[in-house]
PDB file of C-alpha atoms in Angstrom:
ATOM      1  CA  MET A   1       3.860 -39.902  12.845  1.00 35.00           C
ATOM      2  CA  GLN A   2       5.371 -41.754  10.224  1.00 37.00           C
ATOM      3  CA  VAL A   3       4.284 -42.860   6.897  1.00 37.00           C
ATOM      4  CA  THR A   4       5.859 -44.933   4.207  1.00 40.00           C
ATOM      5  CA  SER A   5       7.806 -43.371   1.450  1.00 39.00           C
ATOM      6  CA  ARG A   6       5.355 -42.008  -1.524  1.00 38.00           C
ATOM      7  CA  THR A   7       5.569 -39.274  -3.885  1.00 42.00           C
ATOM      8  CA  VAL A   8       4.457 -35.634  -1.875  1.00 39.00           C
ATOM      9  CA  TRP A   9       3.395 -32.675  -4.273  1.00 41.00           C
ATOM     10  CA  GLY A  10       3.326 -29.008  -3.323  1.00 42.00           C
ATOM     11  CA  TYR A  11       1.436 -25.879  -4.186  1.00 44.00           C
ATOM     12  CA  GLY A  12       2.073 -22.556  -4.919  1.00 49.00           C
ATOM     13  CA  SER A  13       3.702 -20.277  -7.347  1.00 61.00           C
ATOM     14  CA  THR A  14       6.816 -17.666  -7.281  1.00 69.00           C
ATOM     15  CA  ALA A  15       5.458 -15.772  -9.923  1.00 85.00           C
ATOM     16  CA  ALA A  16       4.611 -12.839  -7.334  1.00 90.00           C
ATOM     17  CA  ARG A  17       8.213 -12.209  -6.903  1.00 90.00           C
ATOM     18  CA  ASP A  18       7.991 -11.206 -11.484  1.00 91.00           C
ATOM     19  CA  TRP A  19       5.170  -9.164 -10.858  1.00 94.00           C
ATOM     20  CA  TYR A  20       6.847  -7.568  -7.765  1.00 94.00           C
ATOM     21  CA  ALA A  21       9.684  -6.170 -10.357  1.00 93.00           C
ATOM     22  CA  GLU A  22       6.632  -4.425 -12.443  1.00 94.00           C
ATOM     23  CA  LEU A  23       4.604  -2.865 -10.124  1.00 96.00           C
ATOM     24  CA  PRO A  24       3.804   0.850 -10.543  1.00 96.00           C
ATOM     25  CA  GLU A  25       5.864   2.918  -8.105  1.00 96.00           C
ATOM     26  CA  ALA A  26       3.226   3.755  -6.109  1.00 96.00           C
ATOM     27  CA  VAL A  27       1.726  -0.002  -5.858  1.00 97.00           C
ATOM     28  CA  ARG A  28       5.048  -1.228  -4.985  1.00 97.00           C
ATOM     29  CA  ASP A  29       5.743   1.434  -2.341  1.00 97.00           C
ATOM     30  CA  LEU A  30       2.208   0.269  -0.464  1.00 97.00           C
ATOM     31  CA  VAL A  31       3.518  -3.249  -1.067  1.00 97.00           C
ATOM     32  CA  ASP A  32       6.596  -2.374   1.315  1.00 96.00           C
ATOM     33  CA  LEU A  33       4.571   0.038   3.520  1.00 96.00           C
ATOM     34  CA  ALA A  34       2.672  -3.404   4.456  1.00 95.00           C
ATOM     35  CA  GLY A  35       6.199  -5.373   4.737  1.00 93.00           C
ATOM     36  CA  PHE A  36       5.956  -7.341   2.005  1.00 94.00           C
ATOM     37  CA  GLY A  37       9.033  -5.866   0.038  1.00 92.00           C
ATOM     38  CA  PRO A  38      11.856  -8.307   1.006  1.00 89.00           C
ATOM     39  CA  PHE A  39       9.941 -11.323   0.817  1.00 90.00           C
ATOM     40  CA  CYS A  40       8.806 -10.878  -3.121  1.00 90.00           C
ATOM     41  CA  THR A  41      12.612 -10.588  -4.188  1.00 87.00           C
ATOM     42  CA  GLY A  42      13.488 -12.942  -2.027  1.00 83.00           C
ATOM     43  CA  LEU A  43      10.882 -15.293  -3.447  1.00 82.00           C
ATOM     44  CA  SER A  44      13.079 -19.121  -4.285  1.00 69.00           C
ATOM     45  CA  ARG A  45      12.438 -20.151  -7.821  1.00 68.00           C
ATOM     46  CA  CYS A  46      14.332 -23.281  -6.783  1.00 64.00           C
ATOM     47  CA  PRO A  47      11.766 -26.312  -7.461  1.00 63.00           C
ATOM     48  CA  ALA A  48      10.733 -27.968  -4.404  1.00 66.00           C
ATOM     49  CA  LYS A  49      12.228 -31.748  -4.634  1.00 70.00           C
ATOM     50  CA  ARG A  50       9.203 -34.285  -4.080  1.00 73.00           C
ATOM     51  CA  THR A  51      11.177 -36.345  -2.938  1.00 77.00           C
ATOM     52  CA  LEU A  52      13.220 -34.334  -0.444  1.00 78.00           C
ATOM     53  CA  MET A  53       9.556 -33.320   0.876  1.00 80.00           C
ATOM     54  CA  ALA A  54       8.627 -37.101   0.785  1.00 81.00           C
ATOM     55  CA  ALA A  55      11.502 -37.734   3.292  1.00 81.00           C
ATOM     56  CA  LEU A  56      11.081 -34.956   5.309  1.00 84.00           C
ATOM     57  CA  VAL A  57       7.419 -36.081   5.982  1.00 87.00           C
ATOM     58  CA  GLU A  58       8.389 -39.305   6.701  1.00 86.00           C
ATOM     59  CA  ARG A  59      10.378 -37.651  10.021  1.00 86.00           C
ATOM     60  CA  TRP A  60       7.845 -35.844  11.013  1.00 89.00           C
ATOM     61  CA  TRP A  61       6.058 -35.497  14.641  1.00 88.00           C
ATOM     62  CA  ASP A  62       2.324 -34.019  14.962  1.00 88.00           C
ATOM     63  CA  THR A  63       2.355 -34.268  18.495  1.00 88.00           C
ATOM     64  CA  THR A  64       5.174 -31.878  18.761  1.00 89.00           C
ATOM     65  CA  ASN A  65       5.543 -30.299  15.217  1.00 89.00           C
ATOM     66  CA  SER A  66       8.937 -31.305  14.660  1.00 88.00           C
ATOM     67  CA  PHE A  67      11.159 -33.548  12.385  1.00 85.00           C
ATOM     68  CA  HIS A  68      12.775 -36.226  14.703  1.00 84.00           C
ATOM     69  CA  PHE A  69      16.392 -37.340  13.554  1.00 76.00           C
ATOM     70  CA  SER A  70      17.914 -40.644  14.878  1.00 75.00           C
ATOM     71  CA  ALA A  71      21.773 -38.800  15.368  1.00 69.00           C
ATOM     72  CA  THR A  72      20.435 -35.256  16.444  1.00 68.00           C
ATOM     73  CA  GLY A  73      16.906 -35.855  18.044  1.00 75.00           C
ATOM     74  CA  ASP A  74      13.710 -32.865  17.384  1.00 80.00           C
ATOM     75  CA  LEU A  75      14.393 -30.145  15.346  1.00 82.00           C
ATOM     76  CA  THR A  76      11.795 -27.971  13.914  1.00 85.00           C
ATOM     77  CA  MET A  77      10.935 -24.367  12.302  1.00 87.00           C
ATOM     78  CA  THR A  78      10.659 -21.630  14.929  1.00 88.00           C
ATOM     79  CA  SER A  79       9.031 -18.379  14.420  1.00 89.00           C
ATOM     80  CA  VAL A  80      12.436 -16.955  14.139  1.00 87.00           C
ATOM     81  CA  ASP A  81      14.029 -19.233  11.346  1.00 86.00           C
ATOM     82  CA  PHE A  82      10.811 -18.615   9.327  1.00 88.00           C
ATOM     83  CA  ALA A  83      11.485 -14.738   9.938  1.00 88.00           C
ATOM     84  CA  VAL A  84      14.845 -15.019   8.758  1.00 84.00           C
ATOM     85  CA  LEU A  85      13.622 -17.255   5.789  1.00 83.00           C
ATOM     86  CA  THR A  86      10.794 -15.013   4.589  1.00 86.00           C
ATOM     87  CA  GLY A  87      11.805 -11.611   5.580  1.00 86.00           C
ATOM     88  CA  LEU A  88       8.047 -11.655   7.746  1.00 88.00           C
ATOM     89  CA  ASP A  89       8.204  -9.757  11.293  1.00 86.00           C
ATOM     90  CA  VAL A  90       8.014 -12.033  14.016  1.00 85.00           C
ATOM     91  CA  GLY A  91       5.134 -11.316  16.559  1.00 86.00           C
ATOM     92  CA  GLY A  92       2.300  -9.070  16.394  1.00 89.00           C
ATOM     93  CA  ARG A  93      -1.572  -8.339  16.524  1.00 90.00           C
ATOM     94  CA  PRO A  94      -3.611 -11.089  15.217  1.00 89.00           C
ATOM     95  CA  ILE A  95      -4.910 -11.339  11.734  1.00 87.00           C
ATOM     96  CA  PRO A  96      -8.534  -9.820  11.603  1.00 85.00           C
ATOM     97  CA  TYR A  97     -10.573 -13.027   9.906  1.00 80.00           C
ATOM     98  CA  ASP A  98     -14.117 -12.037   8.552  1.00 77.00           C
ATOM     99  CA  GLU A  99     -15.400 -15.406   7.122  1.00 75.00           C
ATOM    100  CA  ASP A 100     -18.548 -13.302   5.797  1.00 74.00           C
ATOM    101  CA  MET A 101     -16.113 -11.051   3.933  1.00 76.00           C
ATOM    102  CA  GLY A 102     -17.329 -13.182   0.539  1.00 68.00           C
ATOM    103  CA  GLN A 103     -20.593 -12.136   1.051  1.00 74.00           C
ATOM    104  CA  TRP A 104     -19.860  -8.297   1.368  1.00 81.00           C
ATOM    105  CA  GLU A 105     -20.033  -7.318  -2.366  1.00 83.00           C
ATOM    106  CA  ALA A 106     -19.754  -3.850  -1.159  1.00 87.00           C
ATOM    107  CA  ALA A 107     -16.733  -4.339   0.521  1.00 87.00           C
ATOM    108  CA  TRP A 108     -15.096  -6.068  -2.335  1.00 89.00           C
ATOM    109  CA  ILE A 109     -16.037  -3.082  -4.748  1.00 90.00           C
ATOM    110  CA  TYR A 110     -14.343  -0.587  -1.947  1.00 91.00           C
ATOM    111  CA  LEU A 111     -11.228  -2.647  -1.239  1.00 94.00           C
ATOM    112  CA  LEU A 112     -10.189  -4.054  -5.199  1.00 95.00           C
ATOM    113  CA  GLY A 113     -12.472  -1.388  -7.157  1.00 94.00           C
ATOM    114  CA  VAL A 114     -14.256  -4.598  -8.834  1.00 93.00           C
ATOM    115  CA  ARG A 115     -16.159  -7.747  -7.820  1.00 92.00           C
ATOM    116  CA  PRO A 116     -13.973 -10.451  -8.281  1.00 93.00           C
ATOM    117  CA  PRO A 117     -15.453 -13.806  -9.308  1.00 93.00           C
ATOM    118  CA  VAL A 118     -16.141 -15.406  -6.036  1.00 89.00           C
ATOM    119  CA  ASP A 119     -17.429 -18.783  -5.510  1.00 87.00           C
ATOM    120  CA  ARG A 120     -19.937 -18.087  -3.055  1.00 81.00           C
ATOM    121  CA  PRO A 121     -20.028 -21.407  -0.806  1.00 84.00           C
ATOM    122  CA  SER A 122     -16.695 -21.041  -0.212  1.00 84.00           C
ATOM    123  CA  GLY A 123     -16.107 -17.304   0.039  1.00 85.00           C
ATOM    124  CA  ARG A 124     -12.965 -18.268  -2.140  1.00 90.00           C
ATOM    125  CA  VAL A 125     -11.388 -17.012  -5.446  1.00 93.00           C
ATOM    126  CA  ARG A 126      -8.912 -18.465  -7.976  1.00 93.00           C
ATOM    127  CA  TYR A 127      -6.144 -16.505  -7.206  1.00 93.00           C
ATOM    128  CA  THR A 128      -5.006 -16.143 -10.953  1.00 93.00           C
ATOM    129  CA  TRP A 129      -8.117 -13.956 -11.418  1.00 95.00           C
ATOM    130  CA  PHE A 130      -6.008 -11.126  -9.379  1.00 96.00           C
ATOM    131  CA  SER A 131      -3.049 -11.185 -12.202  1.00 94.00           C
ATOM    132  CA  SER A 132      -4.846 -11.150 -14.917  1.00 94.00           C
ATOM    133  CA  HIS A 133      -7.087  -8.225 -13.795  1.00 95.00           C
ATOM    134  CA  PHE A 134      -4.524  -6.075 -12.233  1.00 96.00           C
ATOM    135  CA  ARG A 135      -1.519  -6.669 -14.050  1.00 93.00           C
ATOM    136  CA  ARG A 136      -2.270  -4.939 -17.194  1.00 90.00           C
ATOM    137  CA  VAL A 137      -1.405  -1.605 -18.930  1.00 86.00           C
ATOM    138  CA  GLU A 138      -4.876  -0.326 -18.517  1.00 88.00           C
ATOM    139  CA  MET A 139      -4.635  -0.929 -14.786  1.00 90.00           C
ATOM    140  CA  GLU A 140      -2.070   2.124 -14.019  1.00 92.00           C
ATOM    141  CA  PRO A 141      -3.710   3.608 -10.968  1.00 95.00           C
ATOM    142  CA  GLU A 142      -4.193   7.588 -11.073  1.00 94.00           C
ATOM    143  CA  THR A 143      -5.237   7.918  -7.937  1.00 96.00           C
ATOM    144  CA  PRO A 144      -4.369   6.910  -4.245  1.00 96.00           C
ATOM    145  CA  ASP A 145      -7.280   4.793  -3.898  1.00 96.00           C
ATOM    146  CA  GLU A 146      -6.589   2.955  -6.656  1.00 96.00           C
ATOM    147  CA  ALA A 147      -3.218   2.743  -5.943  1.00 97.00           C
ATOM    148  CA  ALA A 148      -4.378   0.721  -2.917  1.00 97.00           C
ATOM    149  CA  GLN A 149      -6.887  -1.674  -4.614  1.00 97.00           C
ATOM    150  CA  TYR A 150      -4.447  -2.819  -6.964  1.00 97.00           C
ATOM    151  CA  ALA A 151      -1.515  -3.247  -4.124  1.00 97.00           C
ATOM    152  CA  ARG A 152      -4.878  -5.286  -2.246  1.00 97.00           C
ATOM    153  CA  GLY A 153      -5.062  -7.120  -5.447  1.00 97.00           C
ATOM    154  CA  PHE A 154      -1.332  -8.036  -5.693  1.00 97.00           C
ATOM    155  CA  LEU A 155      -1.088  -9.069  -1.829  1.00 97.00           C
ATOM    156  CA  MET A 156      -3.933 -11.572  -2.158  1.00 96.00           C
ATOM    157  CA  PHE A 157      -1.711 -13.142  -5.382  1.00 96.00           C
ATOM    158  CA  LEU A 158       0.743 -13.213  -3.382  1.00 95.00           C
ATOM    159  CA  PHE A 159      -1.053 -15.037  -0.444  1.00 94.00           C
ATOM    160  CA  GLY A 160      -2.547 -17.599  -2.645  1.00 92.00           C
ATOM    161  CA  THR A 161       0.564 -18.664  -4.120  1.00 90.00           C
ATOM    162  CA  THR A 162       2.469 -18.497  -0.916  1.00 90.00           C
ATOM    163  CA  LEU A 163       1.732 -18.042   2.454  1.00 91.00           C
ATOM    164  CA  PHE A 164      -1.471 -19.689   2.152  1.00 90.00           C
ATOM    165  CA  ALA A 165      -1.339 -21.632  -1.054  1.00 87.00           C
ATOM    166  CA  ASP A 166      -3.809 -24.425  -1.430  1.00 82.00           C
ATOM    167  CA  ARG A 167      -5.084 -27.109  -3.556  1.00 76.00           C
ATOM    168  CA  GLY A 168      -7.798 -25.229  -4.936  1.00 79.00           C
ATOM    169  CA  ASN A 169      -4.666 -22.504  -6.384  1.00 86.00           C
ATOM    170  CA  THR A 170      -7.225 -19.997  -4.213  1.00 90.00           C
ATOM    171  CA  VAL A 171      -7.506 -17.243  -2.113  1.00 91.00           C
ATOM    172  CA  GLY A 172     -10.284 -16.592   0.574  1.00 89.00           C
ATOM    173  CA  LEU A 173     -11.944 -13.614   0.524  1.00 89.00           C
ATOM    174  CA  TYR A 174     -11.717 -13.413   4.260  1.00 89.00           C
ATOM    175  CA  LEU A 175      -7.874 -12.574   3.940  1.00 90.00           C
ATOM    176  CA  LEU A 176      -9.464  -8.957   2.455  1.00 90.00           C
ATOM    177  CA  SER A 177     -10.206  -7.842   6.276  1.00 89.00           C
ATOM    178  CA  ALA A 178      -6.541  -7.428   7.289  1.00 91.00           C
ATOM    179  CA  LEU A 179      -5.648  -5.117   4.131  1.00 94.00           C
ATOM    180  CA  VAL A 180      -8.367  -2.811   4.939  1.00 93.00           C
ATOM    181  CA  ASP A 181      -5.508  -0.597   6.187  1.00 95.00           C
ATOM    182  CA  LEU A 182      -2.147  -1.423   4.401  1.00 96.00           C
ATOM    183  CA  SER A 183      -0.188   0.591   6.931  1.00 94.00           C
ATOM    184  CA  GLN A 184      -1.148  -1.550   9.448  1.00 94.00           C
ATOM    185  CA  VAL A 185      -0.362  -5.129   7.751  1.00 95.00           C
ATOM    186  CA  ARG A 186       3.141  -5.307   8.967  1.00 92.00           C
ATOM    187  CA  ARG A 187       1.489  -5.281  12.547  1.00 93.00           C
ATOM    188  CA  TYR A 188      -0.317  -7.991  11.962  1.00 94.00           C
ATOM    189  CA  ASP A 189       1.437 -11.557  13.028  1.00 93.00           C
ATOM    190  CA  LEU A 190       1.485 -13.021   9.048  1.00 90.00           C
ATOM    191  CA  CYS A 191       5.074 -14.851  10.144  1.00 90.00           C
ATOM    192  CA  GLY A 192       3.066 -16.855  12.405  1.00 91.00           C
ATOM    193  CA  VAL A 193       0.475 -17.626  10.608  1.00 92.00           C
ATOM    194  CA  GLY A 194       2.607 -18.507   7.663  1.00 92.00           C
ATOM    195  CA  LEU A 195       4.332 -20.934   9.984  1.00 93.00           C
ATOM    196  CA  ALA A 196       0.921 -22.367  11.226  1.00 92.00           C
ATOM    197  CA  THR A 197       0.113 -23.317   8.220  1.00 91.00           C
ATOM    198  CA  LEU A 198       3.029 -25.122   7.233  1.00 90.00           C
ATOM    199  CA  TYR A 199       3.223 -27.010  10.417  1.00 91.00           C
ATOM    200  CA  CYS A 200      -0.838 -27.996   9.406  1.00 90.00           C
ATOM    201  CA  TYR A 201      -0.181 -29.072   5.762  1.00 88.00           C
ATOM    202  CA  MET A 202       2.720 -31.174   7.275  1.00 89.00           C
ATOM    203  CA  SER A 203       0.908 -32.689  10.014  1.00 90.00           C
ATOM    204  CA  ALA A 204      -2.130 -33.959   7.707  1.00 87.00           C
ATOM    205  CA  THR A 205      -0.216 -35.259   5.274  1.00 87.00           C
ATOM    206  CA  SER A 206       2.220 -37.149   7.946  1.00 86.00           C
ATOM    207  CA  ARG A 207      -0.843 -38.554   9.355  1.00 85.00           C
ATOM    208  CA  GLY A 208      -1.709 -40.013   5.519  1.00 78.00           C
ATOM    209  CA  ARG A 209      -4.329 -37.652   5.096  1.00 66.00           C
ATOM    210  CA  ARG A 210      -3.050 -36.167   2.094  1.00 62.00           C
ATOM    211  CA  ASP A 211      -0.023 -36.192  -0.688  1.00 61.00           C
ATOM    212  CA  LEU A 212      -0.333 -32.458  -0.854  1.00 69.00           C
ATOM    213  CA  LEU A 213       1.451 -30.127   0.697  1.00 73.00           C
ATOM    214  CA  GLY A 214       0.491 -26.504   1.497  1.00 80.00           C
ATOM    215  CA  GLY A 215       1.381 -22.969   2.936  1.00 85.00           C
ATOM    216  CA  TYR A 216       4.893 -21.521   1.617  1.00 87.00           C
ATOM    217  CA  LEU A 217       6.373 -24.799   0.743  1.00 81.00           C
ATOM    218  CA  ARG A 218       9.738 -23.517  -0.140  1.00 81.00           C
ATOM    219  CA  ALA A 219      10.563 -22.918   3.339  1.00 84.00           C
ATOM    220  CA  TRP A 220      10.835 -26.425   4.069  1.00 83.00           C
ATOM    221  CA  VAL A 221      13.434 -26.330   1.148  1.00 78.00           C
ATOM    222  CA  ALA A 222      15.772 -23.646   2.458  1.00 75.00           C
ATOM    223  CA  LEU A 223      15.774 -24.701   5.729  1.00 75.00           C
ATOM    224  CA  SER A 224      17.191 -28.251   4.442  1.00 72.00           C
ATOM    225  CA  ALA A 225      19.588 -26.328   2.222  1.00 67.00           C
ATOM    226  CA  LEU A 226      20.672 -24.532   5.281  1.00 65.00           C
ATOM    227  CA  LEU A 227      21.101 -27.559   7.230  1.00 61.00           C
ATOM    228  CA  VAL A 228      23.090 -29.434   4.435  1.00 56.00           C
ATOM    229  CA  TYR A 229      25.835 -26.200   3.867  1.00 54.00           C
ATOM    230  CA  ASN A 230      25.768 -25.668   7.959  1.00 51.00           C
ATOM    231  CA  SER A 231      29.416 -26.350   8.360  1.00 39.00           C
ATOM    232  CA  THR A 232      29.056 -26.826  12.364  1.00 47.00           C
ATOM    233  CA  PRO A 233      28.865 -30.611  13.683  1.00 47.00           C
ATOM    234  CA  HIS A 234      25.339 -30.529  14.899  1.00 48.00           C
ATOM    235  CA  TYR A 235      23.881 -29.442  11.830  1.00 48.00           C
ATOM    236  CA  LEU A 236      26.129 -31.988   9.537  1.00 45.00           C
ATOM    237  CA  LEU A 237      24.680 -34.967  11.408  1.00 46.00           C
ATOM    238  CA  ILE A 238      21.303 -33.754  10.501  1.00 48.00           C
ATOM    239  CA  ALA A 239      22.217 -33.173   7.014  1.00 46.00           C
ATOM    240  CA  HIS A 240      24.076 -37.027   6.888  1.00 44.00           C
ATOM    241  CA  THR A 241      20.614 -38.030   7.888  1.00 45.00           C
ATOM    242  CA  LEU A 242      19.347 -36.272   5.514  1.00 44.00           C
ATOM    243  CA  TYR A 243      21.359 -37.722   2.869  1.00 43.00           C
ATOM    244  CA  PHE A 244      20.720 -41.364   3.767  1.00 41.00           C
ATOM    245  CA  ILE A 245      16.942 -41.079   4.026  1.00 40.00           C
ATOM    246  CA  LEU A 246      16.888 -39.718   0.723  1.00 41.00           C
ATOM    247  CA  CYS A 247      19.722 -41.840  -1.278  1.00 40.00           C
TER     248      CYS A 247
END
């Protein structure tokens, strides 16, 4: 379904890239163990052009989760494409969501070492709280448990600013369920969930339900750049289509 040309905004931040570089060694090792090292170092600082996002939205078909270009037909971002762009593994186990996590204070304190300022009805926390709390000199971990709590706080910030970015700048505590055992995190299908989040927001925006895109928005920018710079005839046709849409 197509919509008329309009301004499209995006959520998210790449601040996790700089924070990752500052992480204490013990914490960074745990983040790498969870499989997010390449993702953090590869976070793009390239701003998402609103005109580009609006053009892509206009070409999105929510019935097939793909872009439709008159010159080439359908094109979409596959799970393999998303894995290449993010460095996350393709496939894996379903992510264990616990929707009641927003009510379990004992679990918060065990997993994070502190009670976050959660919004009880939604079970969500503003992602900026994680950086303001953990990104301090006095939070340098002294024990393995403290390092794991710090790593979970960083990963929640990472989720809230990239894969699960939303209009409220918040992140759901239900995601803590996937971070109980950090050695198992890379076994979950975070690549598939991240891609599904992009599909969901793109489809809702194409239907005119919102003017804001969420998830790891810069993956769409990176995909567009590949279309422009790839020299094969097939991709050049798509690049030409994008050019005429934007100009």
